[in-house]
């Protein structure tokens, strides 16, 4: 089903040309630079000259129960960092701050969508985590056991993650927007016997239930023996005797004393499933010492975090951004963070700006999609609030168009705040290409430079480095401490997916270009992965969901450029003979995909077509389909089995109806 990694896509090329016409540049404001955590550009040379020494210096800022013997063991593509060292992530995120007299410091300001609020100090979070850890132990969870967590954005979510880290049980957080089927796959693959969930969460003013999906998923997998349910919405919930327990019945009665396990630096901290180019999601495996070192370092240096900052990563903990930059990085640095449960436009599009004013947020980190949504709603909402506390802005998850960058800079940052456009992935664990806000001159749309110690390059199809100004494939040549250690249970897939396209280098699947200053401009995925609203989705996974409907014979899914969501899901569907094409059927198929994977995967467009363009060897030609979906001129069609197919599809395309 894949024609991946041919050339960086033509839509990326067009975007890139527009981006490179961009000549605005913003040096760090002098006051910001003078006070920044990192202000000496020598950091780049230092890290390049002595990679291991650089990272060892960073790792020493954490508390280790036992020191490491070797900084790095690198047997390409398998890395081990801080070998022999022992530490505990929850100890580093909580105990050491409390021991240093910081127990009363706020770890999280939490705000629920209905407007309820909580302030959680480091001392309190440590208590909660220890009680939760003891509850897990009472339920038989042992070091090494995987725990699946499927929760809304409530304080119990980071509590549960840190409790797992405390007892050495890797967590597997599944985003609450995923369906029962998607949850079941992730429970199965990770072999979790326990699930932590909630009755539901609030979204757009309504209670959105989670427990029914858990019931359905657990019935399907047959391996879960315990479900812990936190109370959030108060809606009625079906509790299964002998299997389901209320959080409130088991956690609060535990002792608030649970000694942290001394974990090996290379012990698994968590699994996080992400979409690849096949129908089966990959369990990305992150370990302990290197990961936490990467998080603490990048969070401190990229976000310039200071004691008096109020830091808000407006993301969901169910994705890697939340793992790394809501939970582990900020807590490792003893920062004060903000967690918000709901949507940005409830009860109206001023909600974020009201939150920033109320808590005097100083650093905001969000996805370009959210910025584009705010642009659409209009700057009047932000203008009604005092945003003068903000001093630094960040973006993540997808390329940011210069227009959105400038809007963010002008209407939110009031021209005063540097913007860090951070490129990274679930697999990289930490930010990899980014400005350092006290050093880097930023340009709207460019993620600028690799983080110190990150050895990035851009290569052509044969793996040769391309000159400045030319587009190609982004690769990373040296290991970094937070890198994934593998795909859970599938070392061959790890090697094949990331390390075989360009021998000796990690291939993240992105196209990119460097400008004359050596600044990086990311151009989007070059494989069968889409990026919709900063969420990563596999075309193949959606195709599988479509063909699981008995009326569908074949399906092909591509991303189409979309002003708001970056890319939108466009699906071509061939029905089985005798099945009638109706608008209702299109709607049913869209709902079917949402049911199979989750609402985020619901195609925006379903186009019924009599055939699909294929190469002589039978591969679907996605490049052509992308051209058709976005209404562009067709490229070379000579490898088509039947060039007439394209015309047929094109005609059908003119008739296809968008859902709006
Ligand atoms: O294509 C890149 C895009 O998001 C992909 C990673 O997705 P995921 O693992 O879900 O992690 C998202 C949050 C880190 C990348 O391969 N991407 C991420 N950040 C940027 C980006 N593309 C351009 N610019 C970025 N700043």
XYZ file of C-alpha atoms and ligand atoms in Angstrom:
686
model
C 0.000 0.000 0.000
C 3.000 2.277 0.189
C 4.983 4.358 -2.258
C 6.777 6.094 0.540
C 9.933 8.178 0.447
C 10.032 8.921 -3.263
C 10.562 12.650 -3.286
C 9.569 15.408 -0.937
C 6.042 16.207 -1.950
C 5.140 18.819 -4.475
C 2.754 20.519 -2.045
C 5.650 20.727 0.400
C 7.747 22.240 -2.370
C 5.162 24.934 -3.072
C 4.864 25.729 0.610
C 8.606 25.801 0.873
C 9.022 28.236 -1.945
C 6.532 30.513 -0.243
C 8.401 30.055 3.013
C 11.747 30.825 1.507
C 10.442 34.054 0.091
C 10.139 34.933 3.752
C 12.877 37.397 4.637
C 11.743 38.707 8.012
C 14.134 37.927 10.829
C 13.818 38.528 14.547
C 16.947 38.620 16.691
C 16.400 37.923 20.401
C 15.293 41.079 22.244
C 18.443 42.361 24.073
C 16.880 42.149 27.531
C 15.712 38.603 26.898
C 19.154 37.606 25.622
C 20.890 39.212 28.610
C 18.816 37.197 31.086
C 18.507 33.939 29.119
C 19.493 30.548 30.556
C 21.614 30.036 27.458
C 23.210 33.087 25.940
C 26.595 31.849 24.761
C 26.571 30.304 21.265
C 29.685 28.336 22.265
C 27.239 25.703 23.574
C 26.909 24.386 20.002
C 30.630 23.876 19.533
C 31.036 22.397 22.996
C 28.333 19.781 22.285
C 29.679 19.033 18.816
C 33.247 18.587 20.113
C 32.313 16.344 23.011
C 28.827 14.911 22.672
C 29.153 12.527 25.589
C 30.711 15.128 27.861
C 27.971 17.595 27.018
C 25.187 15.167 27.885
C 26.997 13.832 30.953
C 27.129 17.407 32.293
C 23.370 17.637 31.812
C 22.697 14.230 33.380
C 24.674 15.248 36.474
C 22.027 17.858 37.202
C 19.640 14.988 38.049
C 19.783 12.932 41.264
C 21.217 9.464 40.691
C 21.036 6.705 43.304
C 24.073 5.137 41.675
C 26.401 6.725 39.113
C 26.731 5.428 35.569
C 29.860 3.703 34.342
C 29.597 4.531 30.641
C 27.926 7.587 29.132
C 26.998 5.979 25.819
C 27.062 2.527 24.309
C 26.231 2.847 20.651
C 25.683 -0.293 18.621
C 23.878 1.238 15.710
C 20.859 1.472 15.831
C 20.732 0.504 19.507
C 21.793 3.107 22.066
C 22.263 2.850 25.807
C 22.842 6.021 27.803
C 24.344 6.383 31.264
C 24.906 2.660 31.450
C 24.855 1.217 34.958
C 23.355 4.380 36.477
C 20.348 4.056 38.762
C 17.660 6.669 39.351
C 13.948 7.146 39.689
C 12.011 9.575 37.515
C 9.312 10.382 40.088
C 12.020 10.995 42.698
C 13.683 13.474 40.357
C 10.377 15.144 39.485
C 9.058 15.382 43.060
C 11.066 14.230 46.102
C 14.210 16.145 45.331
C 12.317 19.441 45.044
C 10.421 18.783 48.271
C 13.687 17.838 50.008
C 15.181 21.113 48.793
C 12.441 22.996 50.631
C 10.259 23.560 47.566
C 7.271 21.518 48.786
C 4.970 24.536 48.764
C 5.840 25.437 45.219
C 2.985 24.953 42.783
C 3.527 22.039 40.426
C 0.260 22.517 38.538
C -2.480 25.036 38.362
C -5.313 22.976 36.992
C -8.462 24.316 35.420
C -11.416 22.170 34.371
C -13.491 23.146 31.389
C -16.567 24.007 33.506
C -14.353 26.455 35.429
C -13.456 24.416 38.526
C -9.875 24.940 39.685
C -7.191 23.235 41.743
C -3.735 24.257 42.853
C -1.397 21.327 43.399
C 1.909 21.838 45.163
C 4.963 19.630 44.806
C 4.422 18.255 48.332
C 0.814 17.427 47.567
C 1.609 15.817 44.242
C 4.270 13.698 45.943
C 1.689 12.512 48.486
C -0.860 11.727 45.783
C 1.710 9.892 43.691
C 2.842 7.750 46.626
C -0.744 6.839 47.510
C -1.478 5.956 43.903
C 1.751 3.916 43.727
C 0.746 2.003 46.858
C -2.693 1.346 45.383
C -1.080 -0.105 42.267
C 1.124 -2.299 44.451
C -1.895 -3.491 46.447
C -3.493 -4.472 43.149
C -0.468 -6.594 42.314
C 1.310 -4.287 39.865
C 5.041 -5.038 39.936
C 8.151 -3.520 38.453
C 8.103 -4.090 34.689
C 4.308 -4.557 34.386
C 2.680 -2.284 31.812
C -0.194 -0.062 32.925
C -2.578 1.427 30.363
C -3.905 4.893 31.198
C -6.919 6.330 29.341
C -7.937 9.575 30.990
C -9.064 13.127 30.388
C -6.823 16.067 31.325
C -7.335 15.830 35.073
C -4.690 15.849 37.830
C -5.096 12.091 38.322
C -3.478 11.587 34.914
C 0.036 12.898 35.734
C -0.396 11.394 39.210
C -0.942 7.950 37.699
C 2.005 8.331 35.307
C 4.364 9.345 38.104
C 3.056 6.536 40.323
C 3.939 4.071 37.578
C 7.388 5.625 37.272
C 7.815 5.374 41.035
C 7.306 1.611 41.141
C 8.981 0.937 37.791
C 5.821 -0.076 35.941
C 5.958 1.405 32.415
C 2.849 3.352 31.499
C 1.032 3.248 28.206
C -1.068 6.386 27.957
C -3.766 6.263 25.283
C -5.236 9.594 24.159
C -8.840 9.902 25.391
C -10.046 10.686 21.865
C -9.192 7.185 20.637
C -11.962 4.637 20.142
C -12.521 1.360 21.992
C -10.884 -0.575 19.151
C -7.789 1.607 19.175
C -7.604 1.284 22.949
C -7.979 -2.495 22.748
C -5.122 -2.738 20.224
C -2.862 -0.751 22.539
C -3.832 -2.773 25.613
C -3.187 -5.973 23.690
C 0.116 -4.976 22.198
C 1.440 -3.683 25.524
C -0.073 -6.662 27.400
C -1.485 -4.471 30.186
C -3.477 -6.230 32.867
C -4.609 -2.990 34.436
C -6.284 0.108 33.010
C -6.626 3.459 34.778
C -9.456 5.590 33.447
C -12.218 8.023 34.487
C -15.978 8.163 34.088
C -15.324 10.824 31.460
C -14.180 14.391 30.942
C -15.693 17.676 29.886
C -15.448 18.794 26.276
C -17.361 21.685 24.716
C -19.594 21.987 27.734
C -20.652 18.349 27.763
C -19.606 15.271 29.686
C -17.814 12.956 27.262
C -17.830 9.412 28.627
C -14.677 7.267 28.629
C -15.691 4.239 30.666
C -17.946 2.663 27.974
C -14.956 2.563 25.576
C -12.890 0.884 28.297
C -15.626 -1.718 28.874
C -15.765 -2.478 25.165
C -11.975 -2.628 24.811
C -11.520 -4.810 27.897
C -14.201 -7.236 26.678
C -12.303 -7.519 23.409
C -8.849 -8.118 24.845
C -9.614 -10.483 27.687
C -6.332 -9.750 29.490
C -7.343 -6.904 31.798
C -8.203 -7.935 35.342
C -8.421 -4.514 37.016
C -9.863 -1.143 36.009
C -9.417 1.901 38.248
C -11.981 4.633 37.595
C -11.443 8.236 38.668
C -14.556 10.303 39.153
C -14.708 13.412 37.023
C -18.092 14.017 35.412
C -20.280 12.223 37.984
C -22.279 10.614 35.172
C -23.603 7.097 35.854
C -21.048 4.389 35.156
C -21.304 0.650 34.757
C -18.946 -0.916 37.316
C -18.078 -4.582 36.912
C -17.857 -6.443 40.212
C -14.448 -7.852 41.002
C -12.812 -5.916 38.155
C -13.656 -2.235 38.465
C -12.692 -0.035 41.404
C -13.249 3.640 42.089
C -10.011 5.621 42.423
C -11.564 7.260 45.498
C -12.065 3.886 47.170
C -8.518 2.669 46.767
C -6.088 5.577 46.386
C -6.877 8.010 49.254
C -6.770 5.303 51.931
C -3.170 4.331 51.096
C -0.129 5.477 53.042
C 1.555 8.532 51.541
C 4.880 6.809 51.714
C 6.148 4.632 48.925
C 9.914 4.425 48.466
C 10.954 4.954 44.830
C 12.362 1.949 42.992
C 15.982 2.351 41.944
C 15.568 1.942 38.204
C 18.309 1.170 35.769
C 19.001 4.061 33.420
C 17.893 1.858 30.526
C 14.728 0.462 32.140
C 11.557 1.239 30.242
C 9.759 4.367 31.460
C 6.880 4.270 29.032
C 5.350 3.136 25.789
C 3.485 5.558 23.590
C 1.779 4.295 20.463
C 2.035 6.307 17.301
C 0.986 5.791 13.713
C 3.427 4.581 11.124
C 3.022 3.642 7.501
C 1.235 0.368 8.187
C -2.133 -0.333 9.781
C -0.529 -1.392 13.074
C 0.459 1.434 15.447
C 3.983 1.297 16.841
C 4.685 1.135 20.551
C 7.492 3.686 20.864
C 9.704 2.685 23.756
C 11.339 5.277 25.987
C 13.693 4.554 28.847
C 14.668 6.329 32.038
C 17.987 8.161 32.489
C 18.600 9.450 28.977
C 14.980 10.438 28.480
C 14.806 12.471 31.670
C 18.151 14.105 30.894
C 16.863 15.110 27.466
C 13.630 16.470 28.899
C 15.172 18.496 31.707
C 17.828 19.971 29.401
C 15.616 20.935 26.477
C 12.856 22.235 28.731
C 15.331 24.445 30.583
C 17.200 25.703 27.524
C 14.457 25.991 24.898
C 11.804 27.448 27.212
C 14.360 29.405 29.233
C 12.508 28.272 32.337
C 12.985 30.361 35.501
C 11.690 30.034 39.054
C 8.957 32.603 38.614
C 7.653 31.341 35.275
C 4.121 30.066 34.823
C 4.520 27.667 31.984
C 1.641 26.388 29.862
C 1.939 23.668 27.255
C -1.572 23.734 25.827
C -1.497 20.126 24.673
C -3.034 16.851 25.757
C -0.950 14.525 27.906
C -2.164 11.688 25.660
C 0.401 12.788 23.050
C 4.161 12.999 23.386
C 4.109 16.782 23.827
C 2.195 16.261 27.049
C 4.445 13.448 28.257
C 7.641 15.384 27.660
C 6.635 19.008 28.173
C 3.655 18.939 30.543
C 4.846 16.167 32.819
C 8.494 15.085 32.737
C 10.516 18.117 31.572
C 8.735 20.759 33.666
C 8.534 18.625 36.811
C 12.172 17.568 36.518
C 12.989 21.292 36.508
C 10.668 22.079 39.425
C 8.643 24.390 37.193
C 5.135 25.667 37.805
C 2.877 24.455 35.017
C -0.695 24.855 33.972
C -3.095 22.121 32.901
C -6.388 22.888 31.196
C -8.983 20.204 30.586
C -11.054 21.494 27.712
C -11.298 23.112 24.320
C -9.966 26.601 23.482
C -13.371 27.922 22.409
C -15.506 27.002 25.383
C -17.521 28.928 26.398
C -16.063 31.268 23.776
C -12.773 31.704 21.895
C -11.429 33.963 24.646
C -10.907 31.053 27.040
C -7.142 30.665 26.537
C -6.490 34.369 26.874
C -8.612 34.558 29.993
C -6.553 31.705 31.478
C -3.306 33.471 30.582
C -4.515 36.642 32.272
C -5.789 34.819 35.388
C -2.619 32.829 36.085
C -0.198 35.367 34.594
C 1.186 32.739 32.246
C 4.676 33.656 31.044
C 5.351 30.879 28.497
C 2.814 29.432 26.060
C 3.513 26.355 23.922
C 0.881 25.149 21.432
C 0.221 23.762 17.949
C 0.029 25.917 14.810
C -3.470 24.520 14.220
C -4.638 26.181 17.426
C -3.085 29.462 16.310
C -4.851 29.226 12.953
C -8.151 28.549 14.745
C -7.617 31.659 16.866
C -6.790 33.628 13.715
C -10.077 32.504 12.241
C -12.026 33.527 15.357
C -10.291 36.887 15.273
C -7.820 38.869 17.380
C -10.585 40.650 19.335
C -10.744 37.787 21.857
C -7.093 38.083 22.797
C -7.336 41.888 22.748
C -9.853 41.784 25.603
C -7.308 40.259 27.979
C -4.087 41.361 29.591
C -1.396 39.180 28.031
C 1.498 41.275 29.281
C 2.754 38.414 31.496
C 3.798 36.438 28.385
C 7.520 36.518 27.598
C 8.076 33.479 25.369
C 5.928 31.589 22.849
C 6.410 28.191 21.274
C 4.911 25.940 18.613
C 5.059 22.218 17.920
C 3.540 19.423 15.900
C 3.461 20.686 12.318
C 5.036 23.269 10.078
C 3.852 26.774 10.931
C 2.978 29.029 8.022
C 4.587 32.497 8.233
C 1.186 34.150 8.419
C 0.228 32.218 11.549
C 3.695 32.847 13.025
C 3.302 36.592 12.501
C -0.221 36.582 13.946
C 1.063 34.787 17.050
C 3.991 37.208 17.268
C 1.845 40.332 16.888
C -1.502 39.535 18.523
C -0.356 37.245 21.325
C 3.292 38.192 21.862
C 2.688 41.878 21.077
C 5.986 41.870 19.226
C 7.822 41.350 22.488
C 8.120 37.562 22.845
C 10.543 35.324 20.969
C 8.877 32.330 19.290
C 10.452 28.884 19.443
C 9.206 26.664 16.587
C 10.246 23.233 17.835
C 10.604 20.214 15.548
C 10.600 16.761 17.100
C 8.616 13.519 17.246
C 7.207 10.852 19.535
C 10.321 8.882 18.638
C 12.848 11.602 19.397
C 11.267 12.131 22.823
C 12.781 15.595 23.076
C 12.912 18.775 20.981
C 15.532 18.363 18.232
C 15.437 21.397 15.935
C 14.620 24.683 17.604
C 15.740 28.199 18.309
C 17.447 28.883 21.634
C 15.510 32.019 22.473
C 18.416 33.988 23.928
C 20.711 33.256 20.967
C 18.830 32.491 17.782
C 17.519 34.945 15.242
C 14.127 33.494 14.357
C 12.378 33.552 10.992
C 8.643 32.993 10.561
C 8.232 29.367 9.448
C 11.705 28.065 10.264
C 12.564 25.747 13.160
C 16.098 27.199 12.703
C 18.944 25.054 14.151
C 19.497 21.595 15.600
C 19.649 21.628 19.404
C 23.242 21.414 20.722
C 24.521 17.861 20.254
C 21.913 17.025 17.599
C 23.656 16.090 14.376
C 21.101 16.752 11.636
C 21.614 16.781 7.889
C 19.568 16.951 4.702
C 20.292 14.351 2.079
C 19.208 13.360 -1.415
C 17.643 10.009 -2.329
C 21.113 8.402 -2.294
C 21.929 9.694 1.141
C 24.348 12.424 0.029
C 24.247 15.696 1.880
C 22.614 18.397 -0.253
C 23.956 21.954 -0.493
C 22.330 24.840 1.325
C 19.205 25.964 -0.461
C 18.294 22.465 -1.700
C 15.459 20.278 -0.416
C 15.831 16.685 0.656
C 15.277 14.234 3.469
C 15.993 15.127 7.044
C 18.311 12.651 8.796
C 19.926 12.505 12.227
C 23.384 11.022 12.354
C 24.269 10.717 16.010
C 22.375 9.213 18.937
C 20.736 11.494 21.509
C 19.801 10.556 25.072
C 15.996 10.745 24.728
C 15.832 8.738 21.500
C 13.441 5.835 21.285
C 15.081 2.552 22.191
C 12.860 0.567 19.879
C 9.371 -0.438 18.857
C 7.884 -2.574 21.592
C 8.309 -6.235 20.742
C 9.567 -5.577 17.213
C 13.292 -4.807 16.866
C 13.228 -5.600 13.133
C 10.538 -3.036 12.506
C 12.572 -0.500 14.477
C 15.568 -1.089 12.278
C 13.570 -1.193 9.059
C 11.455 1.879 9.778
C 14.076 4.300 10.983
C 17.539 3.058 10.105
C 17.395 1.344 6.718
C 16.377 4.073 4.260
C 19.718 5.858 4.775
C 22.267 3.425 6.227
C 23.851 4.684 9.404
C 21.340 7.498 9.900
C 17.968 7.899 11.584
C 15.248 8.848 9.101
C 12.296 10.590 10.739
C 10.130 10.666 7.589
C 10.238 14.439 7.077
C 11.334 16.513 4.120
C 13.299 19.687 4.806
C 15.531 22.355 3.373
C 18.270 24.593 4.722
C 18.494 28.205 3.683
C 21.668 30.176 3.062
C 22.135 30.705 6.810
C 21.842 26.978 7.440
C 18.413 27.375 9.047
C 16.060 24.402 8.711
C 12.621 24.685 7.128
C 10.497 21.585 7.664
C 8.353 20.593 4.699
C 6.073 17.889 6.098
C 6.071 14.128 5.862
C 7.417 12.338 2.828
C 5.828 9.011 3.749
C 2.276 7.742 4.161
C 1.778 9.585 7.394
C -0.534 12.579 7.621
C -0.476 15.416 10.065
C -3.969 16.626 10.857
C -4.154 19.397 13.447
C -0.714 18.358 14.665
C -1.945 14.775 15.145
C -0.171 12.028 13.415
C -2.309 9.622 11.419
C -1.484 6.742 9.131
C -3.123 6.669 5.717
C -2.937 2.873 5.809
C -4.654 2.638 9.173
C -7.579 4.683 7.877
C -7.689 2.611 4.694
C -7.920 -0.556 6.803
C -10.733 0.971 8.800
C -12.596 1.834 5.587
C -12.225 -1.608 4.045
C -13.434 -3.212 7.264
C -16.874 -1.965 6.225
C -18.375 -4.880 4.257
C -19.540 -2.561 1.476
C -16.065 -1.274 0.668
C -13.859 -3.106 -1.825
C -10.796 -0.871 -1.735
C -9.761 2.465 -0.310
C -6.917 4.937 -0.638
C -6.372 7.811 1.753
C -4.250 10.908 1.259
C -3.743 14.216 3.010
C -4.949 17.348 1.293
C -3.583 20.761 2.327
C -6.049 22.490 4.636
C -5.935 26.070 5.830
C -6.971 25.263 9.363
C -5.798 21.743 10.124
C -2.611 21.704 8.011
C -3.754 18.563 6.256
C -7.254 17.121 5.895
C -8.107 13.463 5.303
C -9.298 12.738 1.776
C -10.411 9.188 1.048
C -11.032 7.506 -2.274
C -13.385 4.561 -1.930
C -14.253 1.795 -4.368
C -17.492 0.083 -3.405
C -18.262 -3.583 -3.938
C -20.391 -4.212 -6.993
C -24.077 -3.737 -6.385
C -23.570 -1.257 -3.540
C -25.207 2.037 -4.326
C -23.384 5.334 -3.897
C -25.357 7.685 -1.693
C -24.431 10.719 0.420
C -25.709 8.782 3.452
C -23.190 6.046 2.738
C -20.369 8.586 2.712
C -21.507 9.793 6.109
C -21.759 6.221 7.410
C -18.221 5.446 6.293
C -16.894 8.565 7.946
C -18.642 7.557 11.164
C -17.288 4.035 10.779
C -13.699 5.304 10.702
C -14.365 7.488 13.755
C -15.701 4.426 15.531
C -12.746 2.252 14.533
C -9.967 4.724 15.335
C -11.344 7.887 16.917
C -12.952 11.153 15.875
C -9.564 12.622 14.878
C -9.334 10.061 12.053
C -12.774 10.822 10.537
C -12.159 11.610 6.846
C -13.151 15.083 5.836
C -14.005 13.848 2.358
C -15.145 10.485 1.036
C -14.993 10.236 -2.717
C -16.492 7.226 -4.454
C -14.518 6.168 -7.458
C -14.681 3.272 -9.895
C -10.934 2.676 -9.823
C -7.625 3.832 -8.402
C -4.455 4.835 -10.233
C -1.858 2.097 -9.778
C 1.637 1.390 -10.929
C 2.241 -1.687 -13.052
C 3.278 -3.526 -9.921
C -0.083 -2.712 -8.361
C 0.917 0.041 -5.949
C -1.543 2.847 -5.453
C -0.073 6.093 -6.765
C -0.625 8.378 -3.848
C 1.219 11.249 -5.400
C -1.395 11.396 -8.128
C -4.188 10.994 -5.634
C -2.772 13.875 -3.624
C -2.733 15.964 -6.769
C -6.329 15.036 -7.505
C -7.421 15.642 -3.916
C -5.907 19.077 -3.894
C -7.084 19.911 -7.381
C -3.588 20.370 -8.801
C -2.251 19.695 -12.248
C -1.300 16.066 -12.643
C 2.312 14.991 -12.630
C 3.791 12.256 -14.800
C 1.234 9.499 -15.377
C 3.308 7.169 -17.511
C 3.642 4.521 -14.822
C -0.105 4.161 -14.659
C -1.620 0.838 -15.557
C -4.424 2.722 -17.226
C -3.978 6.434 -17.688
C -7.701 6.730 -18.314
C -8.304 5.973 -14.652
C -7.000 9.360 -13.726
C -9.520 11.140 -15.880
C -12.314 9.013 -14.466
C -11.229 9.799 -10.950
C -10.847 13.432 -11.800
C -14.364 13.613 -13.082
C -15.630 11.809 -10.025
C -13.607 14.187 -7.891
C -15.482 17.139 -9.335
C -18.665 15.518 -8.034
C -17.427 14.582 -4.580
C -18.942 16.476 -1.725
C -16.980 17.842 1.178
C -18.245 17.682 4.677
C -17.989 21.131 6.192
O 6.296 15.778 10.506
C 6.825 16.237 11.725
C 5.751 16.981 12.492
O 5.160 16.043 13.369
C 5.805 14.764 13.226
C 5.872 14.087 14.568
O 4.592 13.813 15.026
P 4.373 13.249 16.492
O 5.261 12.088 16.721
O 2.926 13.031 16.647
O 4.864 14.390 17.449
C 4.276 15.648 17.416
C 4.778 16.479 18.579
C 6.246 16.480 18.754
C 7.143 15.084 12.646
O 7.690 13.965 11.973
N 6.302 18.100 13.266
C 6.456 18.166 14.600
N 6.929 19.385 14.960
C 7.099 20.097 13.817
C 6.704 19.274 12.741
N 6.787 19.695 11.467
C 7.250 20.946 11.244
N 7.623 21.782 12.225
C 7.562 21.419 13.520
N 7.919 22.271 14.469
